Amino acid sequence: DAKTTQPPSMDCAEGRAANLPCNHSTISGNEYVYWYRQIHSQGPQYIIHGLKNNETNEMASLIITEDRKSSTLILPHATLRDTAVYYCIVRVPGNQFYFGTGTSLTVIP
Amino acid sequence: GAVVSQHPSRVICKSGTSVKIECRSLDFQATTMFWYRQFPKQSLMLMATSNEGSKATYEQGVEKDKFLINHASLTLSTLTVTSAHPEDSSFYICSARDRLAGGRDTQYFGPGTRLTVL
């Protein structure tokens, strides 16, 4: 599975959109982009995933560039409860999930 | 949504004893479950893949005789840390893949078990 690169940390003002970038320049054609988050001392929580089209659900939006070498997770209106470590994972369906170091997002009041 | 539970949530044991951690998929069947370990301020590290009715597959560097995995049913996998030592103190997390998820193929994670070995 392709590796991903994420900034180690980001801040976001409460109520504003949080845009979390992820680079996956070696992604292959059958690999999906998954996003999970982990709030302190809890198990990871699934957020969203996609292959090449942009995706949206009740939690977030996923924007994947046309060449699929990068993506952005968007939390439209960040709240304090969104403070967590966000993991971007690239994976072929059926394979294991290997976690990188993620982005520690702090939402500031 | 799919729910995965773990028991116990916290455990403290003496060095040299064995500890069993249970992982259950509550509202779906999971032919495959995964075990992770997470040390403070680090990311999750995959330890092993557990398949119902067959032997677990361990990641490189993980001792299979120390971390015994049993996946006896479609809703239960157990991890036993044998002869635990202080360096085994960690946060252990399981995840499960929904057998009927089809194209979704998403893993759902348990809340984790905090193991402290004295």
mmCIF file of C-alpha atoms in Angstrom:
data_model
loop_
_atom_site.group_PDB
_atom_site.id
_atom_site.type_symbol
_atom_site.label_atom_id
_atom_site.label_comp_id
_atom_site.label_asym_id
_atom_site.label_seq_id
_atom_site.Cartn_x
_atom_site.Cartn_y
_atom_site.Cartn_z
ATOM 1 C CA ASP A 1 0.000 0.000 0.000
ATOM 2 C CA ALA A 2 1.155 3.503 -0.809
ATOM 3 C CA LYS A 3 2.513 5.710 1.970
ATOM 4 C CA THR A 4 1.014 9.004 3.009
ATOM 5 C CA THR A 5 2.463 12.277 4.268
ATOM 6 C CA GLN A 6 0.543 14.544 6.625
ATOM 7 C CA PRO A 7 1.523 17.668 8.571
ATOM 8 C CA PRO A 8 2.176 16.717 12.193
ATOM 9 C CA SER A 9 -0.131 19.329 13.661
ATOM 10 C CA MET A 10 -2.696 21.976 12.780
ATOM 11 C CA ASP A 11 -4.885 24.474 14.609
ATOM 12 C CA CYS A 12 -8.353 25.566 13.621
ATOM 13 C CA ALA A 13 -10.715 28.124 15.106
ATOM 14 C CA GLU A 14 -13.987 26.775 16.412
ATOM 15 C CA GLY A 15 -16.764 27.181 13.868
ATOM 16 C CA ARG A 16 -14.393 27.492 10.945
ATOM 17 C CA ALA A 17 -13.662 24.840 8.358
ATOM 18 C CA ALA A 18 -10.739 22.557 9.072
ATOM 19 C CA ASN A 19 -8.853 21.473 5.967
ATOM 20 C CA LEU A 20 -6.477 18.594 6.542
ATOM 21 C CA PRO A 21 -4.131 17.749 3.670
ATOM 22 C CA CYS A 22 -2.629 14.395 2.772
ATOM 23 C CA ASN A 23 -0.065 13.557 0.122
ATOM 24 C CA HIS A 24 -0.059 10.107 -1.448
ATOM 25 C CA SER A 25 2.011 10.587 -4.564
ATOM 26 C CA THR A 26 2.675 6.858 -5.078
ATOM 27 C CA ILE A 27 -0.963 5.805 -4.918
ATOM 28 C CA SER A 28 -1.932 3.111 -7.382
ATOM 29 C CA GLY A 29 -5.105 2.841 -9.404
ATOM 30 C CA ASN A 30 -6.929 0.418 -7.128
ATOM 31 C CA GLU A 31 -6.041 2.051 -3.824
ATOM 32 C CA TYR A 32 -8.663 3.925 -1.856
ATOM 33 C CA VAL A 33 -8.053 6.894 0.442
ATOM 34 C CA TYR A 34 -9.426 6.427 3.955
ATOM 35 C CA TRP A 35 -9.642 8.894 6.810
ATOM 36 C CA TYR A 36 -9.917 7.952 10.459
ATOM 37 C CA ARG A 37 -9.549 10.004 13.588
ATOM 38 C CA GLN A 38 -8.554 9.115 17.111
ATOM 39 C CA ILE A 39 -9.620 11.104 20.099
ATOM 40 C CA HIS A 40 -7.288 10.738 23.044
ATOM 41 C CA SER A 41 -7.326 7.260 24.617
ATOM 42 C CA GLN A 42 -10.075 5.962 22.331
ATOM 43 C CA GLY A 43 -10.134 3.668 19.335
ATOM 44 C CA PRO A 44 -9.988 5.195 15.850
ATOM 45 C CA GLN A 45 -13.252 6.357 14.340
ATOM 46 C CA TYR A 46 -14.028 5.960 10.650
ATOM 47 C CA ILE A 47 -14.717 9.263 8.895
ATOM 48 C CA ILE A 48 -14.867 8.792 5.148
ATOM 49 C CA HIS A 49 -13.194 7.106 2.204
ATOM 50 C CA GLY A 50 -13.055 7.446 -1.565
ATOM 51 C CA LEU A 51 -11.387 6.275 -4.739
ATOM 52 C CA LYS A 52 -11.334 9.217 -7.131
ATOM 53 C CA ASN A 53 -14.586 11.125 -6.815
ATOM 54 C CA ASN A 54 -15.154 13.641 -4.073
ATOM 55 C CA GLU A 55 -17.197 12.247 -1.220
ATOM 56 C CA THR A 56 -19.365 13.825 1.450
ATOM 57 C CA ASN A 57 -21.127 12.416 4.467
ATOM 58 C CA GLU A 58 -22.548 13.745 7.708
ATOM 59 C CA MET A 59 -19.100 14.109 9.224
ATOM 60 C CA ALA A 60 -16.879 15.491 6.500
ATOM 61 C CA SER A 61 -16.027 15.952 2.858
ATOM 62 C CA LEU A 62 -13.161 14.311 1.027
ATOM 63 C CA ILE A 63 -11.612 16.096 -1.914
ATOM 64 C CA ILE A 64 -9.272 14.012 -4.065
ATOM 65 C CA THR A 65 -7.187 15.711 -6.740
ATOM 66 C CA GLU A 66 -7.627 14.618 -10.312
ATOM 67 C CA ASP A 67 -4.228 12.882 -10.390
ATOM 68 C CA ARG A 68 -5.097 11.283 -7.023
ATOM 69 C CA LYS A 69 -1.715 12.191 -5.588
ATOM 70 C CA SER A 70 -3.200 14.193 -2.759
ATOM 71 C CA SER A 71 -6.438 14.695 -0.893
ATOM 72 C CA THR A 72 -8.002 17.008 1.643
ATOM 73 C CA LEU A 73 -10.371 16.171 4.453
ATOM 74 C CA ILE A 74 -12.729 19.015 5.234
ATOM 75 C CA LEU A 75 -14.592 19.393 8.503
ATOM 76 C CA PRO A 76 -17.011 22.172 7.546
ATOM 77 C CA HIS A 77 -17.651 23.651 10.987
ATOM 78 C CA ALA A 78 -15.070 22.472 13.470
ATOM 79 C CA THR A 79 -16.073 22.059 17.101
ATOM 80 C CA LEU A 80 -13.981 21.433 20.182
ATOM 81 C CA ARG A 81 -14.976 17.766 19.986
ATOM 82 C CA ASP A 82 -13.177 17.508 16.660
ATOM 83 C CA THR A 83 -9.832 17.867 18.423
ATOM 84 C CA ALA A 84 -8.113 14.574 17.596
ATOM 85 C CA VAL A 85 -5.371 12.918 15.581
ATOM 86 C CA TYR A 86 -6.487 12.447 11.979
ATOM 87 C CA TYR A 87 -5.048 9.618 9.936
ATOM 88 C CA CYS A 88 -5.009 9.422 6.155
ATOM 89 C CA ILE A 89 -4.506 5.853 4.921
ATOM 90 C CA VAL A 90 -4.162 4.560 1.399
ATOM 91 C CA ARG A 91 -5.124 0.973 0.928
ATOM 92 C CA VAL A 92 -6.211 -1.684 -1.521
ATOM 93 C CA PRO A 93 -9.599 -3.083 -0.432
ATOM 94 C CA GLY A 94 -9.130 -6.249 1.538
ATOM 95 C CA ASN A 95 -5.664 -5.318 2.756
ATOM 96 C CA GLN A 96 -4.741 -4.336 6.287
ATOM 97 C CA PHE A 97 -4.724 -0.761 7.518
ATOM 98 C CA TYR A 98 -1.281 0.604 8.297
ATOM 99 C CA PHE A 99 -1.350 3.843 10.207
ATOM 100 C CA GLY A 100 1.115 6.677 9.722
ATOM 101 C CA THR A 101 1.779 9.440 12.196
ATOM 102 C CA GLY A 102 -1.317 11.479 11.330
ATOM 103 C CA THR A 103 -2.157 15.135 11.938
ATOM 104 C CA SER A 104 -2.950 16.343 15.431
ATOM 105 C CA LEU A 105 -5.779 18.838 14.991
ATOM 106 C CA THR A 106 -6.500 21.263 17.798
ATOM 107 C CA VAL A 107 -9.710 23.237 17.606
ATOM 108 C CA ILE A 108 -9.315 26.512 19.445
ATOM 109 C CA PRO A 109 -12.259 28.227 21.154
ATOM 110 C CA GLY B 1 -23.341 1.971 12.749
ATOM 111 C CA ALA B 2 -21.193 -1.081 13.370
ATOM 112 C CA VAL B 3 -20.035 -1.475 16.962
ATOM 113 C CA VAL B 4 -16.953 -3.233 18.259
ATOM 114 C CA SER B 5 -16.461 -3.741 21.970
ATOM 115 C CA GLN B 6 -13.411 -4.666 24.006
ATOM 116 C CA HIS B 7 -13.144 -6.121 27.461
ATOM 117 C CA PRO B 8 -11.648 -5.170 29.787
ATOM 118 C CA SER B 9 -11.161 -1.463 29.147
ATOM 119 C CA ARG B 10 -8.335 -1.326 31.662
ATOM 120 C CA VAL B 11 -6.263 -4.006 33.308
ATOM 121 C CA ILE B 12 -3.360 -3.938 35.729
ATOM 122 C CA CYS B 13 -1.404 -7.108 36.275
ATOM 123 C CA LYS B 14 1.785 -8.313 37.853
ATOM 124 C CA SER B 15 4.843 -9.128 35.817
ATOM 125 C CA GLY B 16 4.854 -12.740 34.681
ATOM 126 C CA THR B 17 1.103 -13.206 34.559
ATOM 127 C CA SER B 18 -1.057 -13.617 31.457
ATOM 128 C CA VAL B 19 -3.821 -11.278 30.406
ATOM 129 C CA LYS B 20 -6.679 -11.981 27.998
ATOM 130 C CA ILE B 21 -8.379 -9.215 26.041
ATOM 131 C CA GLU B 22 -11.662 -9.842 24.223
ATOM 132 C CA CYS B 23 -12.826 -8.129 21.056
ATOM 133 C CA ARG B 24 -16.443 -8.513 19.948
ATOM 134 C CA SER B 25 -18.367 -7.303 16.923
ATOM 135 C CA LEU B 26 -21.790 -6.558 18.366
ATOM 136 C CA ASP B 27 -24.040 -6.100 15.349
ATOM 137 C CA PHE B 28 -22.194 -7.671 12.468
ATOM 138 C CA GLN B 29 -20.181 -10.739 11.624
ATOM 139 C CA ALA B 30 -16.447 -10.356 11.224
ATOM 140 C CA THR B 31 -14.474 -13.054 9.463
ATOM 141 C CA THR B 32 -11.383 -10.939 9.948
ATOM 142 C CA MET B 33 -10.291 -9.012 13.002
ATOM 143 C CA PHE B 34 -7.089 -7.084 13.601
ATOM 144 C CA TRP B 35 -5.036 -6.330 16.678
ATOM 145 C CA TYR B 36 -3.032 -3.147 17.139
ATOM 146 C CA ARG B 37 -0.755 -1.811 19.832
ATOM 147 C CA GLN B 38 -0.207 1.853 20.567
ATOM 148 C CA PHE B 39 2.483 3.266 22.825
ATOM 149 C CA PRO B 40 2.143 6.787 24.276
ATOM 150 C CA LYS B 41 2.391 9.565 21.688
ATOM 151 C CA GLN B 42 2.863 7.028 18.884
ATOM 152 C CA SER B 43 0.668 5.760 16.095
ATOM 153 C CA LEU B 44 -1.131 2.434 15.973
ATOM 154 C CA MET B 45 1.044 -0.517 15.033
ATOM 155 C CA LEU B 46 -0.604 -3.542 13.468
ATOM 156 C CA MET B 47 0.311 -6.691 15.392
ATOM 157 C CA ALA B 48 -1.665 -9.418 13.689
ATOM 158 C CA THR B 49 -4.565 -10.350 11.474
ATOM 159 C CA SER B 50 -7.030 -12.804 12.944
ATOM 160 C CA ASN B 51 -9.173 -14.963 10.669
ATOM 161 C CA GLU B 52 -12.132 -16.918 11.991
ATOM 162 C CA GLY B 53 -11.333 -20.588 12.235
ATOM 163 C CA SER B 54 -7.698 -20.339 11.225
ATOM 164 C CA LYS B 55 -4.348 -19.264 12.601
ATOM 165 C CA ALA B 56 -3.536 -15.617 12.960
ATOM 166 C CA THR B 57 -1.021 -13.908 10.722
ATOM 167 C CA TYR B 58 1.542 -11.882 12.644
ATOM 168 C CA GLU B 59 3.400 -8.813 11.492
ATOM 169 C CA GLN B 60 7.159 -8.932 11.363
ATOM 170 C CA GLY B 61 8.722 -8.556 14.798
ATOM 171 C CA VAL B 62 5.634 -9.626 16.749
ATOM 172 C CA GLU B 63 6.157 -12.765 18.826
ATOM 173 C CA LYS B 64 3.326 -15.175 18.125
ATOM 174 C CA ASP B 65 4.073 -17.250 21.217
ATOM 175 C CA LYS B 66 3.813 -14.201 23.422
ATOM 176 C CA PHE B 67 0.696 -12.708 21.859
ATOM 177 C CA LEU B 68 -1.755 -15.562 21.423
ATOM 178 C CA ILE B 69 -4.731 -14.836 19.207
ATOM 179 C CA ASN B 70 -7.862 -16.911 18.963
ATOM 180 C CA HIS B 71 -10.756 -16.146 16.612
ATOM 181 C CA ALA B 72 -13.219 -18.871 17.507
ATOM 182 C CA SER B 73 -16.391 -17.299 16.150
ATOM 183 C CA LEU B 74 -17.565 -14.666 13.697
ATOM 184 C CA THR B 75 -18.050 -12.175 16.511
ATOM 185 C CA LEU B 76 -15.208 -12.846 18.937
ATOM 186 C CA SER B 77 -11.438 -12.654 18.861
ATOM 187 C CA THR B 78 -9.176 -12.796 21.892
ATOM 188 C CA LEU B 79 -5.628 -11.619 22.449
ATOM 189 C CA THR B 80 -3.685 -13.174 25.312
ATOM 190 C CA VAL B 81 -0.501 -11.497 26.428
ATOM 191 C CA THR B 82 1.480 -14.306 28.008
ATOM 192 C CA SER B 83 4.064 -13.764 30.726
ATOM 193 C CA ALA B 84 3.520 -10.045 30.594
ATOM 194 C CA HIS B 85 6.368 -7.684 31.408
ATOM 195 C CA PRO B 86 6.389 -3.928 32.025
ATOM 196 C CA GLU B 87 7.473 -3.271 28.442
ATOM 197 C CA ASP B 88 4.180 -4.858 27.293
ATOM 198 C CA SER B 89 2.286 -2.032 28.936
ATOM 199 C CA SER B 90 0.417 -0.365 26.115
ATOM 200 C CA PHE B 91 -2.946 0.478 24.603
ATOM 201 C CA TYR B 92 -4.279 -2.537 22.694
ATOM 202 C CA ILE B 93 -6.934 -1.912 20.060
ATOM 203 C CA CYS B 94 -8.840 -4.358 17.916
ATOM 204 C CA SER B 95 -10.764 -3.784 14.729
ATOM 205 C CA ALA B 96 -13.166 -5.875 12.715
ATOM 206 C CA ARG B 97 -14.094 -6.029 9.077
ATOM 207 C CA ASP B 98 -17.779 -6.453 8.292
ATOM 208 C CA ARG B 99 -18.159 -9.713 6.364
ATOM 209 C CA LEU B 100 -21.091 -8.388 4.397
ATOM 210 C CA ALA B 101 -19.731 -4.906 3.762
ATOM 211 C CA GLY B 102 -18.961 -5.672 0.145
ATOM 212 C CA GLY B 103 -17.554 -2.633 -1.585
ATOM 213 C CA ARG B 104 -17.518 -0.587 1.571
ATOM 214 C CA ASP B 105 -14.819 -2.778 3.157
ATOM 215 C CA THR B 106 -14.383 -0.604 6.199
ATOM 216 C CA GLN B 107 -12.865 -1.603 9.484
ATOM 217 C CA TYR B 108 -14.513 -0.660 12.745
ATOM 218 C CA PHE B 109 -12.372 -0.188 15.813
ATOM 219 C CA GLY B 110 -12.936 -1.072 19.412
ATOM 220 C CA PRO B 111 -12.450 1.429 22.246
ATOM 221 C CA GLY B 112 -9.122 -0.070 23.275
ATOM 222 C CA THR B 113 -7.733 -1.786 26.356
ATOM 223 C CA ARG B 114 -5.154 -0.092 28.552
ATOM 224 C CA LEU B 115 -2.734 -2.701 29.894
ATOM 225 C CA THR B 116 -0.384 -1.816 32.727
ATOM 226 C CA VAL B 117 2.128 -4.411 33.859
ATOM 227 C CA LEU B 118 3.701 -3.761 37.232
#
